[in-house]
Structures are given as C-alpha cells and as structure tokens.
CSV table of C-alpha atoms in Angstrom, one decimal:
chain,number,residue,atom,x,y,z
A,9,MET,CA,0.0,0.0,0.0
A,10,VAL,CA,1.1,3.6,-0.5
A,11,VAL,CA,1.4,5.6,2.7
A,12,GLY,CA,0.3,9.2,2.4
A,13,ALA,CA,2.2,12.2,3.7
A,14,SER,CA,0.3,12.3,7.0
A,15,SER,CA,0.9,8.6,7.7
A,16,ALA,CA,4.6,9.0,6.8
A,17,LYS,CA,4.8,11.9,9.2
A,18,LEU,CA,3.2,9.7,11.9
A,19,MET,CA,5.8,7.0,11.3
A,20,ARG,CA,8.6,9.5,11.9
A,21,LEU,CA,6.8,10.8,15.0
A,22,ARG,CA,6.3,7.3,16.4
A,23,ALA,CA,10.0,6.5,16.0
A,24,GLY,CA,10.9,9.5,18.1
A,25,ILE,CA,8.4,8.5,20.8
A,26,GLY,CA,9.8,5.0,20.9
A,27,GLN,CA,13.3,6.4,21.4
A,28,ALA,CA,12.2,8.7,24.2
A,29,GLY,CA,10.0,6.2,26.0
A,30,GLY,CA,11.9,3.0,25.4
A,31,CYS,CA,8.9,1.2,24.1
A,32,GLY,CA,8.2,2.3,20.6
A,33,ALA,CA,5.4,1.0,18.4
A,34,ARG,CA,6.4,-0.3,15.0
A,35,VAL,CA,4.4,1.0,12.2
A,36,GLY,CA,4.3,-0.3,8.7
A,37,LYS,CA,2.6,-2.8,6.4
A,38,GLY,CA,3.2,-5.7,8.7
A,39,VAL,CA,2.2,-6.2,12.4
A,40,ALA,CA,5.1,-6.6,14.8
A,41,SER,CA,5.9,-9.9,16.4
A,42,ALA,CA,3.7,-11.0,19.3
A,43,GLY,CA,6.8,-11.6,21.4
A,44,ALA,CA,7.2,-7.9,21.7
A,45,THR,CA,4.4,-7.9,24.2
A,46,THR,CA,6.4,-9.8,26.7
A,47,ARG,CA,9.5,-7.7,26.1
A,48,ALA,CA,7.5,-4.5,26.6
A,49,ARG,CA,6.0,-5.8,29.8
A,50,ASP,CA,9.4,-6.8,31.2
A,51,SER,CA,11.0,-3.4,30.6
A,52,ALA,CA,9.1,-1.1,33.0
A,53,PRO,CA,5.8,-0.8,31.2
A,54,GLY,CA,4.8,2.4,32.9
A,55,VAL,CA,7.7,4.3,31.3
A,56,GLY,CA,6.6,3.8,27.7
A,57,PHE,CA,3.1,5.1,27.9
A,58,ALA,CA,3.9,7.8,30.4
A,59,ALA,CA,6.2,9.3,27.7
A,60,LEU,CA,3.7,8.5,25.0
A,61,THR,CA,0.8,10.3,26.8
A,62,SER,CA,2.9,13.3,27.5
A,63,ALA,CA,4.1,13.6,23.9
A,64,LEU,CA,0.7,12.8,22.2
A,65,HIS,CA,-1.6,14.7,24.5
A,66,SER,CA,0.2,17.5,26.3
A,67,GLY,CA,1.1,19.5,23.2
A,68,SER,CA,4.4,20.5,24.8
A,69,SER,CA,6.5,22.7,22.6
A,70,GLY,CA,9.6,20.8,23.7
A,71,SER,CA,8.4,17.5,22.2
A,72,ARG,CA,8.8,16.4,18.7
A,73,LEU,CA,5.0,16.4,18.5
A,74,GLY,CA,5.0,20.1,19.3
A,75,SER,CA,6.2,21.1,15.9
A,76,LEU,CA,3.2,19.2,14.3
A,77,LEU,CA,0.5,21.1,16.2
A,78,ARG,CA,-2.2,22.6,14.2
A,79,LYS,CA,-5.8,23.5,14.8
A,80,ALA,CA,-8.0,20.4,14.6
A,81,ARG,CA,-11.3,20.5,12.9
A,82,PRO,CA,-14.3,20.1,15.3
A,83,ALA,CA,-16.3,17.0,15.0
A,84,SER,CA,-19.5,17.4,12.9
A,85,SER,CA,-22.9,15.8,13.2
A,86,SER,CA,-22.7,13.9,9.9
A,87,THR,CA,-25.8,12.8,8.0
A,88,ALA,CA,-24.4,9.4,7.7
A,89,LEU,CA,-23.9,9.0,11.5
A,90,ARG,CA,-27.5,10.2,12.2
A,91,ALA,CA,-28.9,7.9,9.6
A,92,ALA,CA,-26.9,4.9,10.9
A,93,SER,CA,-28.0,5.6,14.5
A,94,SER,CA,-31.7,5.9,13.7
A,95,ALA,CA,-31.7,2.8,11.5
A,96,SER,CA,-30.1,0.7,14.2
A,97,SER,CA,-32.0,-1.0,17.1
A,98,VAL,CA,-29.1,-0.2,19.4
A,99,ASP,CA,-28.3,3.4,20.3
A,100,SER,CA,-25.2,5.1,19.0
A,101,VAL,CA,-22.6,5.7,21.7
A,102,SER,CA,-23.5,9.4,22.0
A,103,GLU,CA,-27.2,8.6,22.2
A,104,ARG,CA,-26.7,6.1,24.9
A,105,MET,CA,-24.5,8.5,26.9
A,106,ALA,CA,-26.9,11.4,26.4
A,107,LYS,CA,-29.8,9.3,27.7
A,108,LEU,CA,-27.9,8.2,30.8
A,109,LYS,CA,-26.7,11.8,31.5
A,110,GLU,CA,-30.3,13.1,31.3
A,111,ALA,CA,-31.3,10.4,33.7
A,112,ASN,CA,-28.4,11.3,36.0
A,113,THR,CA,-27.1,7.8,35.7
A,114,CYS,CA,-23.3,7.0,35.5
A,115,ALA,CA,-22.5,4.7,32.6
A,116,LEU,CA,-20.7,1.4,33.2
A,117,ILE,CA,-18.2,0.8,30.3
A,118,PRO,CA,-16.4,-2.6,30.6
A,119,PHE,CA,-13.4,-3.5,28.4
A,120,ILE,CA,-12.3,-7.0,27.4
A,121,VAL,CA,-9.7,-8.4,24.9
A,122,ALA,CA,-11.1,-10.3,22.0
A,123,GLY,CA,-9.7,-13.8,21.7
A,124,ASP,CA,-8.8,-14.3,25.4
A,125,PRO,CA,-9.3,-17.0,26.4
A,126,ASP,CA,-10.8,-17.7,22.9
A,127,LEU,CA,-13.2,-16.0,20.5
A,128,GLU,CA,-16.1,-18.3,21.5
A,129,THR,CA,-15.8,-17.1,25.1
A,130,THR,CA,-15.4,-13.5,23.9
A,131,ALA,CA,-18.8,-13.8,22.2
A,132,LEU,CA,-20.4,-15.2,25.3
A,133,ALA,CA,-18.7,-12.5,27.4
A,134,LEU,CA,-20.1,-9.7,25.1
A,135,GLU,CA,-23.6,-11.1,25.6
A,136,ALA,CA,-23.1,-11.4,29.4
A,137,LEU,CA,-21.8,-7.9,29.6
A,138,SER,CA,-24.7,-6.5,27.6
A,139,GLU,CA,-27.3,-8.5,29.7
A,140,GLY,CA,-25.5,-7.7,32.9
A,141,GLY,CA,-25.9,-3.9,32.7
A,142,ALA,CA,-23.0,-2.6,30.5
A,143,ASP,CA,-24.1,0.7,29.0
A,144,VAL,CA,-21.3,0.7,26.4
A,145,ILE,CA,-18.7,-2.1,25.7
A,146,GLU,CA,-15.1,-1.6,24.7
A,147,LEU,CA,-13.7,-4.5,22.7
A,148,GLY,CA,-10.0,-4.6,22.5
A,149,VAL,CA,-8.4,-5.9,19.3
A,150,PRO,CA,-5.3,-7.9,20.4
A,151,TYR,CA,-2.1,-6.2,19.3
A,152,SER,CA,1.6,-7.1,19.7
A,153,ASP,CA,2.8,-3.7,21.0
A,154,PRO,CA,0.0,-2.3,23.2
A,155,LEU,CA,1.7,0.8,24.5
A,156,ALA,CA,-1.3,2.0,26.5
A,157,ASP,CA,-1.7,-1.3,28.3
A,158,GLY,CA,-0.2,-2.8,31.5
A,159,PRO,CA,0.8,-6.4,32.3
A,160,THR,CA,-2.8,-7.8,32.5
A,161,ILE,CA,-4.0,-6.6,29.1
A,162,GLN,CA,-0.6,-7.2,27.5
A,163,ALA,CA,-0.7,-10.8,28.7
A,164,ALA,CA,-4.3,-11.2,27.4
A,165,ALA,CA,-3.2,-9.9,24.0
A,166,THR,CA,-0.3,-12.3,24.0
A,167,ARG,CA,-2.5,-15.3,24.7
A,168,ALA,CA,-5.0,-14.2,22.0
A,169,LEU,CA,-2.2,-13.8,19.4
A,170,GLU,CA,0.3,-16.5,20.3
A,171,GLU,CA,-2.0,-19.3,21.6
A,172,LYS,CA,-5.2,-18.7,19.6
A,173,HIS,CA,-3.7,-16.9,16.6
A,174,THR,CA,-6.5,-14.4,16.7
A,175,THR,CA,-6.6,-12.0,13.7
A,176,LEU,CA,-8.5,-8.7,13.1
A,177,ASP,CA,-10.6,-10.5,10.6
A,178,ASP,CA,-11.4,-13.2,13.2
A,179,VAL,CA,-12.5,-10.5,15.7
A,180,LEU,CA,-14.7,-8.7,13.2
A,181,ALA,CA,-16.3,-12.0,12.1
A,182,MET,CA,-17.1,-12.9,15.7
A,183,LEU,CA,-18.5,-9.4,16.4
A,184,LYS,CA,-20.7,-9.6,13.3
A,185,LYS,CA,-22.3,-12.8,14.5
A,186,THR,CA,-22.7,-11.5,18.1
A,187,SER,CA,-23.7,-7.9,17.7
A,188,PRO,CA,-27.3,-8.6,16.8
A,189,LYS,CA,-27.7,-10.1,20.2
A,190,LEU,CA,-26.3,-7.1,22.1
A,191,LYS,CA,-28.2,-4.2,23.7
A,192,SER,CA,-25.0,-2.2,24.3
A,193,PRO,CA,-23.1,-0.2,21.6
A,194,VAL,CA,-19.6,-1.6,21.1
A,195,VAL,CA,-16.5,0.6,20.7
A,196,LEU,CA,-13.5,-1.1,19.1
A,197,PHE,CA,-10.3,-0.3,20.9
A,198,THR,CA,-7.4,-0.8,18.5
A,199,TYR,CA,-4.0,0.6,17.8
A,200,TYR,CA,-3.3,2.4,14.5
A,201,ASN,CA,-1.2,-0.2,12.7
A,202,PRO,CA,-4.0,-2.7,11.9
A,203,ILE,CA,-6.1,0.3,10.6
A,204,LEU,CA,-3.2,1.5,8.5
A,205,LYS,CA,-2.7,-2.0,7.0
A,206,LYS,CA,-6.4,-2.3,6.0
A,207,GLY,CA,-6.8,1.3,4.9
A,208,ILE,CA,-8.8,3.7,7.0
A,209,ASP,CA,-12.0,3.8,5.0
A,210,ALA,CA,-11.9,0.0,4.4
A,211,PHE,CA,-11.3,-0.6,8.1
A,212,CYS,CA,-14.1,1.7,9.3
A,213,ALA,CA,-16.5,0.1,6.8
A,214,MET,CA,-15.6,-3.4,8.0
A,215,ALA,CA,-16.0,-2.3,11.7
A,216,LYS,CA,-19.4,-0.8,11.0
A,217,ASP,CA,-20.5,-3.9,9.0
A,218,ALA,CA,-19.5,-6.1,12.0
A,219,GLY,CA,-21.7,-4.1,14.3
A,220,ALA,CA,-19.3,-1.7,16.0
A,221,ALA,CA,-20.7,1.7,17.0
A,222,GLY,CA,-17.4,3.5,17.7
A,223,LEU,CA,-13.7,3.4,17.5
A,224,LEU,CA,-10.9,4.4,19.9
A,225,VAL,CA,-7.3,4.6,18.7
A,226,PRO,CA,-5.0,5.4,21.7
A,227,ASP,CA,-1.7,5.8,19.9
A,228,LEU,CA,-2.8,8.7,17.6
A,229,PRO,CA,-2.2,12.3,18.6
A,230,LEU,CA,-5.1,14.7,18.0
A,231,GLU,CA,-3.4,16.2,15.0
A,232,GLU,CA,-3.3,12.9,13.2
A,233,THR,CA,-7.0,12.0,13.8
A,234,ASP,CA,-8.6,13.9,10.9
A,235,ALA,CA,-8.5,11.0,8.5
A,236,ILE,CA,-9.8,8.6,11.1
A,237,ARG,CA,-12.7,10.8,12.0
A,238,GLN,CA,-13.5,11.3,8.3
A,239,GLY,CA,-13.5,7.5,7.8
A,240,CYS,CA,-15.7,7.0,10.9
A,241,GLU,CA,-18.2,9.6,9.7
A,242,LYS,CA,-18.4,7.9,6.3
A,243,ALA,CA,-19.0,4.6,7.9
A,244,GLY,CA,-21.4,5.8,10.6
A,245,LEU,CA,-19.0,5.3,13.5
A,246,GLU,CA,-18.1,7.6,16.4
A,247,ASN,CA,-14.4,8.3,17.2
A,248,VAL,CA,-13.7,8.5,20.9
A,249,LEU,CA,-10.6,10.6,21.9
A,250,LEU,CA,-8.6,10.6,25.1
A,251,VAL,CA,-7.5,13.4,27.5
A,252,THR,CA,-4.7,12.6,30.0
A,253,PRO,CA,-3.4,14.2,33.2
A,254,THR,CA,-0.7,16.0,31.2
A,255,THR,CA,-3.1,17.6,28.8
A,256,PRO,CA,-3.3,21.5,29.2
A,257,LYS,CA,-6.7,23.0,29.7
A,258,GLU,CA,-6.8,24.7,26.3
A,259,ARG,CA,-5.9,21.4,24.6
A,260,MET,CA,-8.5,19.6,26.7
A,261,SER,CA,-11.2,21.8,25.1
A,262,THR,CA,-9.9,21.1,21.6
A,263,ILE,CA,-9.9,17.3,22.1
A,264,ALA,CA,-13.3,17.4,23.8
A,265,ASN,CA,-14.7,19.3,20.8
A,266,ALA,CA,-13.3,16.7,18.4
A,267,SER,CA,-14.3,13.6,20.4
A,268,GLN,CA,-17.5,11.8,19.5
A,269,GLY,CA,-19.6,9.5,21.7
A,270,PHE,CA,-17.9,10.6,25.0
A,271,VAL,CA,-14.6,12.0,26.1
A,272,TYR,CA,-12.2,9.4,27.7
A,273,LEU,CA,-10.4,10.8,30.7
A,274,VAL,CA,-7.2,8.8,31.5
A,275,SER,CA,-6.9,8.9,35.3
A,276,LEU,CA,-3.1,8.6,35.4
A,277,ALA,CA,0.1,9.1,33.5
A,278,GLY,CA,0.9,5.5,33.0
A,279,VAL,CA,-0.5,2.3,31.6
A,280,THR,CA,-3.8,0.4,32.3
A,281,GLY,CA,-3.9,-2.0,35.2
A,282,THR,CA,-5.5,-2.5,38.6
A,283,ARG,CA,-4.7,0.1,41.3
A,284,THR,CA,-5.4,0.2,45.0
A,285,SER,CA,-6.7,3.7,44.8
A,286,VAL,CA,-7.7,6.4,42.4
A,287,ALA,CA,-5.4,9.4,42.2
A,288,GLY,CA,-6.7,12.4,44.1
A,289,ASN,CA,-6.1,14.8,41.2
A,290,VAL,CA,-8.7,13.0,39.0
A,291,GLU,CA,-11.5,15.0,40.6
A,292,GLY,CA,-9.9,18.3,39.6
A,293,LEU,CA,-9.1,17.0,36.1
A,294,LEU,CA,-12.7,15.9,35.7
A,295,LYS,CA,-14.0,19.3,36.7
A,296,ASP,CA,-11.6,21.1,34.3
A,297,LEU,CA,-12.7,18.9,31.4
A,298,GLN,CA,-16.4,19.1,32.1
A,299,SER,CA,-16.1,22.9,32.3
A,300,SER,CA,-15.0,22.9,28.6
A,301,THR,CA,-17.6,20.5,27.2
A,302,ASP,CA,-21.2,19.4,27.4
A,303,LYS,CA,-20.2,15.9,26.3
A,304,SER,CA,-20.2,13.0,28.7
A,305,VAL,CA,-16.8,12.3,30.3
A,306,ALA,CA,-15.9,8.7,31.3
A,307,VAL,CA,-12.9,8.0,33.5
A,308,GLY,CA,-10.7,4.9,32.9
A,309,PHE,CA,-7.2,3.4,33.6
A,310,GLY,CA,-6.6,1.9,37.0
A,311,VAL,CA,-10.3,1.6,38.0
A,312,SER,CA,-10.8,-2.0,39.3
A,313,SER,CA,-13.3,-2.1,42.1
A,314,ALA,CA,-16.8,-1.1,43.0
A,315,GLU,CA,-15.5,1.3,45.6
A,316,GLN,CA,-13.3,3.1,43.1
A,317,ALA,CA,-16.2,3.3,40.6
A,318,GLN,CA,-18.5,4.7,43.2
A,319,LEU,CA,-15.9,7.3,44.2
A,320,ILE,CA,-15.5,8.4,40.6
A,321,LYS,CA,-19.3,8.6,40.2
A,322,SER,CA,-19.4,10.8,43.3
A,323,TRP,CA,-17.0,13.3,41.6
A,324,GLY,CA,-19.6,13.7,38.8
A,325,ALA,CA,-18.2,11.5,36.1
A,326,GLU,CA,-20.8,10.5,33.5
A,327,GLY,CA,-19.0,7.1,32.9
A,328,VAL,CA,-16.6,4.7,34.5
A,329,ILE,CA,-14.4,2.4,32.4
A,330,VAL,CA,-13.1,-0.9,33.9
A,331,GLY,CA,-10.7,-3.1,31.9
A,332,SER,CA,-7.9,-5.0,33.5
A,333,ALA,CA,-9.9,-6.3,36.5
A,334,LEU,CA,-12.5,-7.8,34.1
A,335,VAL,CA,-9.8,-9.1,31.7
A,336,LYS,CA,-8.0,-10.8,34.5
A,337,GLN,CA,-11.2,-12.6,35.7
A,338,LEU,CA,-12.1,-13.7,32.2
A,339,GLY,CA,-8.7,-14.8,31.0
A,340,GLU,CA,-6.9,-16.0,34.0
A,341,SER,CA,-9.4,-18.2,35.7
A,342,GLY,CA,-9.3,-22.0,35.7
A,343,SER,CA,-11.6,-22.5,32.7
A,344,PRO,CA,-13.6,-20.3,30.2
A,345,ALA,CA,-16.8,-21.1,32.1
A,346,GLU,CA,-15.2,-20.1,35.4
A,347,GLY,CA,-13.8,-17.0,33.8
A,348,LEU,CA,-17.3,-16.0,32.6
A,349,ALA,CA,-18.8,-16.5,36.0
A,350,ASN,CA,-16.1,-14.5,37.7
A,351,MET,CA,-16.4,-11.7,35.2
A,352,LYS,CA,-20.2,-11.6,35.7
A,353,ALA,CA,-19.8,-11.4,39.4
A,354,LEU,CA,-17.4,-8.4,39.2
A,355,LEU,CA,-19.7,-6.7,36.7
A,356,ALA,CA,-22.6,-7.1,39.0
A,357,GLU,CA,-20.6,-5.4,41.8
A,358,LEU,CA,-19.7,-2.6,39.6
A,359,ARG,CA,-23.2,-2.2,38.3
A,360,ASN,CA,-24.6,-2.1,41.8
A,361,ALA,CA,-22.1,0.6,42.8
A,362,LEU,CA,-23.3,2.9,40.0
C-alpha cells in the first residue's frame, strides 16, 4: 500500500516517541511480532506510555510532537452518522451516553480483549456484559505492542495472538455474529497499525458492518485523527478521543470538541492496570474537562473495584471504564466457564455501585 504524507509523518513521530520512552510502536505494512508484548511488559511498562501520553496529548513545545501542532477541525454531526443511528435497534454511543446523562445515571463501560481465552468465550462475554448492565462495551483488538496497556491486558493480547492466533478478521467476524444479540453499543479499541494496514476507509466500513458503533485509537495524537474521524463519519462510527493528566486545559477543550460519543479521561500518566486507589487529582481534572464540554466524560485506567467506581461517580463523572480487572477474571481463571462466572460477578458489583 502507498502511505500518504500524513501517515509517513506519523511513522517518523512514532520512531521519536519510541526512542524517548523506550517502548516504541512499530508502524508499517506488517504487524510486529507477538513476542514484543512480553519484552514491553518486562521493561518497565509504565515508562513507555507515560512518555507517550505526554508527547501525544500535552502539546508540549519541547516534544517532537509540538512542531506538528495545528488546529484540529471540530467533529461534525454527519448525516451518515445520524442515519446509521436511527436505523439501528441499538443506540449510538452518543445517544446512549446522552440518555444516561439526562437520567443522572453513570455509565458502566467494561473492556475485554477479543480472543482471550478464545473467541467463542469472547462472544459469550459480550452477551453477558450486555445482559449484565454494561451501557457501552469496549472490545480490544489484540495487538503485539499495546503501548497503553499494562501487564494484565498485555498478557491477554499475547495469549490471543500466540496461543489462539487471533486476527483482526477473526475478531470482526465474531462481532458480526454476536452484535445482533447485544443491547449495548460496542466501541472497538485498536492501535493504528491494523487500521493502516487495512486502509482507513476500508477498516471503518468493516468495523461498522461487523456491528461496531465506535472506534478508539489510543496511539494517535489529535493532529493525526482527521482521516480517522472522516473515515468514521463515512461509515457511521463515532471516534472517541482521550485526555490525560498532562493535557493542558486549552488542549482539553480542543480534544473534547473533536471527540465523539464521549470523552475518555485517562486517570493517570501510565498504563492500564488495577490500582489500590484512584489518584486524588482526578476529581480536579474531571471538573476542568467538564467545564470545557457538554459531552459526557468517562474515567478509565486503573479503575478496578466497585468502591473506586462509586468514588469516581461521586465526583460527577458520566461514565466509569473498567478493563484490567475484568480481563483478569475472564482470561486467568481455571476455565472459560469459570472466567465468565467471575467476570459476571465483578460486573454485578460494579453495576450495583453505580
């Protein structure tokens, strides 16, 4: 495939981030080897994404990203998106979040990794999450160099890739069979390389055809999301963007304006994973972000218990995202059946807390 100027610039940018953070993503036609997951996990996983989030989302003039900054176009309410939402029996992400906000209800947004422990169990897990009270579901596409993810999700991706040989096409085929049974809109969580390999428009069309309602790409800076958002709008998807603790207030507003569905507030400058507590500065970050947008804000990264979810809700968050704790229950139990049971039990605790 021919890589355009914007994608080529992204490749150069990523190379710089990898050198700075010690955990660079490899971008190109092929997907990097699955063994890189283990290497990334063993080499201080918090360092790589801390550097990445600072470079991608802070807009610091001292970073290589700073020279690329330009004003991003605000997200538009496309005719295609409205038509797709009204034609579907399941709400779009923004519709679901708006209804919950109007009802003063905090959204529960679980995350799982497709293919761990296997795709058959993933399909059952999606149904269980939808039936168990998930308002929106994030479905992670397993990737070999998941810079945003900590040991639990990295290990799940490794199992899906190395043990089950799960491919993007496999994930989309499973979702296409399962999505008609779901009551919750599904947001695909994937890194940019698989999208680049398929082609943006082709990938978005495939994701929509499979039943996805949204797309979240954590390793793209705001300035490189125009093409993704255009592809999403053509296909009828919503593109969720992230704000981090290092994001300046002015940039928060720009990201929130461009984000669709909801705004994802990363609670810490590090990778995903269970934590014993939620950082105290999250409440202030949440207030700052909410002061710049009317869109729903969901808090994720490091949220693993009902008590933490309840605390975040008390701070006024419109959504709580829980990933690693559920991924661990589903993928690291004694059997797929036991994993499903453990995942359901934790989901029930989280739902009751909200």
